[in-house]
Amino acid sequence: MISATAALLTFLLLHLITRFVVPVSGVEVSGARVYPENIAKEAVPEGESLLTLNTRAVERRVESNPWVKSARVRKDWRSGIVAIEVEERRPVLKAEVEGRRVVLALDGTELPGTGGRSLRLVELDKDRVRDVLEAARTLEDGGLRFESVREAGPGGFAAEVEGRPVVFGERVSLEQARALGEIMRRHPEAPYFDLRSPGRVVVGAPGADVGV
């Protein structure tokens, strides 16, 4: 019992000393646009020391928020500052699914709002939500930025990709996605691009209308 008490007192003494020797002097947050910076800062315990701060535990606390895709925590031993770099999720789909309105990120995470983005409401079932997000991820894997779904219909989906209108169906191949980026650069005047034909990228003619 005496040994246990001595060990506890030693631990408490060392913990107290480390707080004074290398204290956290401040917390800086970068990359947070929608996710509140003050909540990120609260993930670092008050009065913590750089020596005892568990950076992975802080990252997990920050990443528990649906807006945060990933977080990285770094310690600056000279200044005593803890830097938290946040990568946020981007809302790309606002849909009414089986009578319930949801806002979804590219990875399917449900977000608490649009984060100030203007998204059009589309009506989809769960299977079509999955199809849209899979196609969107394929376009991103091909090096393109998928902005948002603008329209949905029996003939496919219309979306904004790299700031340009793109029409696609249930499946988009990685080859199509890569080709689309190059074709977009070659045709800056094109009103839209159509990916509904397997293995092809169709450039819309000026003045042509496309229905989905």
Coordinates of C-alpha atoms in Angstrom, one line a residue:
M1 CA 0.0 0.0 0.0
I2 CA 2.9 2.3 0.8
S3 CA 4.5 1.5 -2.6
A4 CA 1.3 2.2 -4.4
T5 CA 0.9 5.5 -2.7
A6 CA 4.5 6.5 -3.4
A7 CA 4.0 5.6 -7.1
L8 CA 0.8 7.7 -7.3
L9 CA 2.5 10.7 -5.7
T10 CA 5.5 10.3 -8.0
F11 CA 3.2 10.2 -11.0
L12 CA 1.3 13.3 -9.9
L13 CA 4.5 15.2 -9.2
L14 CA 6.0 14.4 -12.6
H15 CA 2.7 15.3 -14.3
L16 CA 2.7 18.6 -12.4
I17 CA 6.3 19.4 -13.3
T18 CA 5.8 18.7 -17.0
R19 CA 3.0 21.2 -17.1
F20 CA 5.3 23.9 -15.9
V21 CA 8.3 22.8 -17.9
V22 CA 6.8 22.5 -21.4
P23 CA 3.3 24.0 -21.2
V24 CA 1.0 24.4 -24.2
S25 CA 1.1 28.2 -24.9
G26 CA -1.6 28.2 -27.5
V27 CA -3.6 26.4 -30.1
E28 CA -3.7 27.4 -33.8
V29 CA -6.3 25.9 -36.2
S30 CA -6.0 26.0 -40.0
G31 CA -8.3 24.7 -42.8
A32 CA -11.5 25.1 -40.8
R33 CA -14.2 27.0 -42.7
V34 CA -17.4 25.5 -41.4
Y35 CA -16.1 23.6 -38.5
P36 CA -15.8 26.0 -35.5
E37 CA -12.2 26.8 -34.5
N38 CA -13.2 27.1 -30.9
I39 CA -14.4 23.5 -30.8
A40 CA -11.1 22.4 -32.3
K41 CA -9.2 24.3 -29.6
E42 CA -11.3 22.7 -26.9
A43 CA -9.9 19.3 -28.0
V44 CA -6.6 20.2 -26.4
P45 CA -7.1 20.0 -22.6
E46 CA -6.6 23.2 -20.7
G47 CA -3.3 23.4 -18.9
E48 CA -1.8 20.5 -20.9
S49 CA 1.9 20.0 -21.5
L50 CA 3.5 19.2 -24.8
L51 CA 5.3 16.3 -23.1
T52 CA 2.0 14.6 -22.1
L53 CA -0.3 15.7 -24.9
N54 CA -1.6 12.8 -26.9
T55 CA -1.8 14.1 -30.5
R56 CA -3.7 11.1 -31.8
A57 CA -6.4 11.5 -29.1
V58 CA -6.8 15.2 -30.1
E59 CA -7.1 14.2 -33.8
R60 CA -9.8 11.6 -32.9
R61 CA -11.8 14.3 -31.0
V62 CA -11.6 16.7 -33.9
E63 CA -12.5 14.0 -36.4
S64 CA -15.6 13.0 -34.5
N65 CA -17.3 16.0 -35.9
P66 CA -19.0 15.2 -39.3
W67 CA -17.6 18.3 -41.0
V68 CA -14.0 17.0 -40.4
K69 CA -12.7 14.5 -42.9
S70 CA -9.2 14.4 -41.3
A71 CA -7.1 16.2 -38.8
R72 CA -3.4 16.5 -38.1
V73 CA -1.9 17.7 -34.9
R74 CA 1.6 19.0 -34.6
K75 CA 3.6 20.3 -31.6
D76 CA 6.0 23.3 -31.9
W77 CA 8.5 22.7 -29.1
R78 CA 10.0 26.2 -29.5
S79 CA 6.8 28.2 -29.2
G80 CA 4.8 25.7 -27.2
I81 CA 2.0 26.0 -29.8
V82 CA -0.2 23.1 -30.9
A83 CA -1.2 23.3 -34.6
I84 CA -4.3 21.6 -35.7
E85 CA -4.7 21.2 -39.5
V86 CA -8.2 20.4 -40.6
E87 CA -9.5 19.0 -43.9
E88 CA -13.2 19.5 -44.1
R89 CA -15.8 17.4 -45.9
R90 CA -17.5 19.1 -48.9
P91 CA -21.3 18.8 -49.3
V92 CA -22.1 17.7 -52.8
L93 CA -25.7 16.4 -52.6
K94 CA -28.9 17.7 -51.1
A95 CA -31.6 15.1 -51.5
E96 CA -35.0 14.0 -50.4
V97 CA -34.6 10.3 -49.7
E98 CA -37.8 8.4 -48.8
G99 CA -39.4 11.5 -47.4
R100 CA -36.3 12.7 -45.5
R101 CA -34.0 15.6 -46.5
V102 CA -30.3 15.0 -46.2
V103 CA -27.1 16.7 -47.1
L104 CA -24.3 14.3 -48.0
A105 CA -20.5 14.6 -48.5
L106 CA -18.6 12.8 -51.2
D107 CA -17.9 9.8 -48.9
G108 CA -21.6 9.5 -48.0
T109 CA -21.3 11.2 -44.6
E110 CA -24.4 13.0 -43.6
L111 CA -23.7 16.6 -42.8
P112 CA -25.7 18.9 -40.5
G113 CA -26.2 21.5 -43.2
T114 CA -24.8 22.8 -46.5
G115 CA -22.1 24.9 -44.9
G116 CA -23.4 28.0 -46.8
R117 CA -23.2 26.3 -50.2
S118 CA -26.2 26.7 -52.5
L119 CA -27.3 23.1 -53.4
R120 CA -30.4 22.2 -55.4
L121 CA -32.7 19.7 -53.8
V122 CA -33.2 16.5 -55.8
E123 CA -35.4 13.5 -55.1
L124 CA -33.7 10.2 -55.0
D125 CA -34.0 6.7 -53.6
K126 CA -31.2 5.1 -51.6
D127 CA -29.9 3.1 -54.6
R128 CA -29.6 6.2 -56.8
V129 CA -27.9 8.1 -54.0
R130 CA -25.3 5.4 -54.0
D131 CA -24.9 5.6 -57.8
V132 CA -24.5 9.3 -57.7
L133 CA -21.8 9.3 -55.0
E134 CA -19.9 6.4 -56.6
A135 CA -19.8 8.3 -59.9
A136 CA -18.8 11.5 -58.1
R137 CA -15.9 9.7 -56.4
T138 CA -14.7 8.2 -59.7
L139 CA -14.6 11.7 -61.2
E140 CA -12.6 12.9 -58.3
D141 CA -10.2 9.9 -58.6
G142 CA -9.8 11.1 -62.2
G143 CA -8.4 14.4 -61.0
L144 CA -11.6 16.5 -61.3
R145 CA -13.4 18.5 -58.6
F146 CA -17.0 17.4 -58.2
E147 CA -19.0 20.4 -57.0
S148 CA -22.7 19.4 -56.7
V149 CA -25.6 17.5 -58.2
R150 CA -27.9 20.0 -60.0
E151 CA -30.6 17.7 -61.4
A152 CA -31.8 14.1 -61.4
G153 CA -34.2 12.4 -63.8
P154 CA -35.0 9.1 -65.5
G155 CA -32.2 9.7 -68.1
G156 CA -29.4 10.3 -65.6
F157 CA -28.0 13.1 -63.5
A158 CA -26.7 16.6 -64.1
A159 CA -23.8 18.0 -62.0
E160 CA -21.3 20.7 -61.8
V161 CA -17.8 19.4 -62.2
E162 CA -14.8 21.8 -62.3
G163 CA -17.4 24.6 -62.7
R164 CA -18.8 23.0 -65.9
P165 CA -22.1 21.1 -66.5
V166 CA -21.7 17.4 -66.8
V167 CA -24.4 14.8 -67.4
F168 CA -23.8 11.2 -66.4
G169 CA -25.6 7.9 -65.7
E170 CA -25.4 5.2 -63.1
R171 CA -21.8 4.3 -64.0
V172 CA -18.8 6.4 -64.8
S173 CA -15.4 4.7 -65.6
L174 CA -12.1 6.0 -64.4
E175 CA -11.0 6.2 -68.1
Q176 CA -14.0 8.5 -68.8
A177 CA -13.1 10.7 -65.9
R178 CA -9.5 11.1 -67.0
A179 CA -10.6 11.8 -70.5
L180 CA -13.1 14.3 -69.4
G181 CA -10.5 16.5 -67.8
E182 CA -8.5 16.7 -71.1
I183 CA -11.6 17.2 -73.2
M184 CA -12.7 20.0 -70.9
R185 CA -9.4 21.8 -71.6
R186 CA -9.8 21.4 -75.3
H187 CA -13.4 22.6 -75.4
P188 CA -13.7 25.7 -73.2
E189 CA -16.8 26.8 -75.1
A190 CA -18.8 23.6 -74.7
P191 CA -22.1 24.1 -72.9
Y192 CA -22.0 20.6 -71.3
F193 CA -20.3 17.2 -71.4
D194 CA -22.2 13.9 -71.5
L195 CA -20.8 10.7 -70.0
R196 CA -23.9 8.5 -70.4
S197 CA -22.4 6.4 -73.2
P198 CA -20.1 3.7 -71.9
G199 CA -16.4 4.5 -72.6
R200 CA -17.2 7.9 -74.3
V201 CA -17.3 11.6 -73.5
V202 CA -19.7 13.5 -75.7
V203 CA -19.2 17.2 -76.1
G204 CA -22.5 19.1 -76.2
A205 CA -23.1 21.3 -79.2
P206 CA -23.6 25.1 -78.6
G207 CA -27.3 25.8 -78.2
A208 CA -28.2 22.1 -77.6
D209 CA -30.4 21.1 -74.8
V210 CA -30.0 18.0 -72.8
G211 CA -32.6 16.3 -70.6
V212 CA -32.1 14.0 -67.7

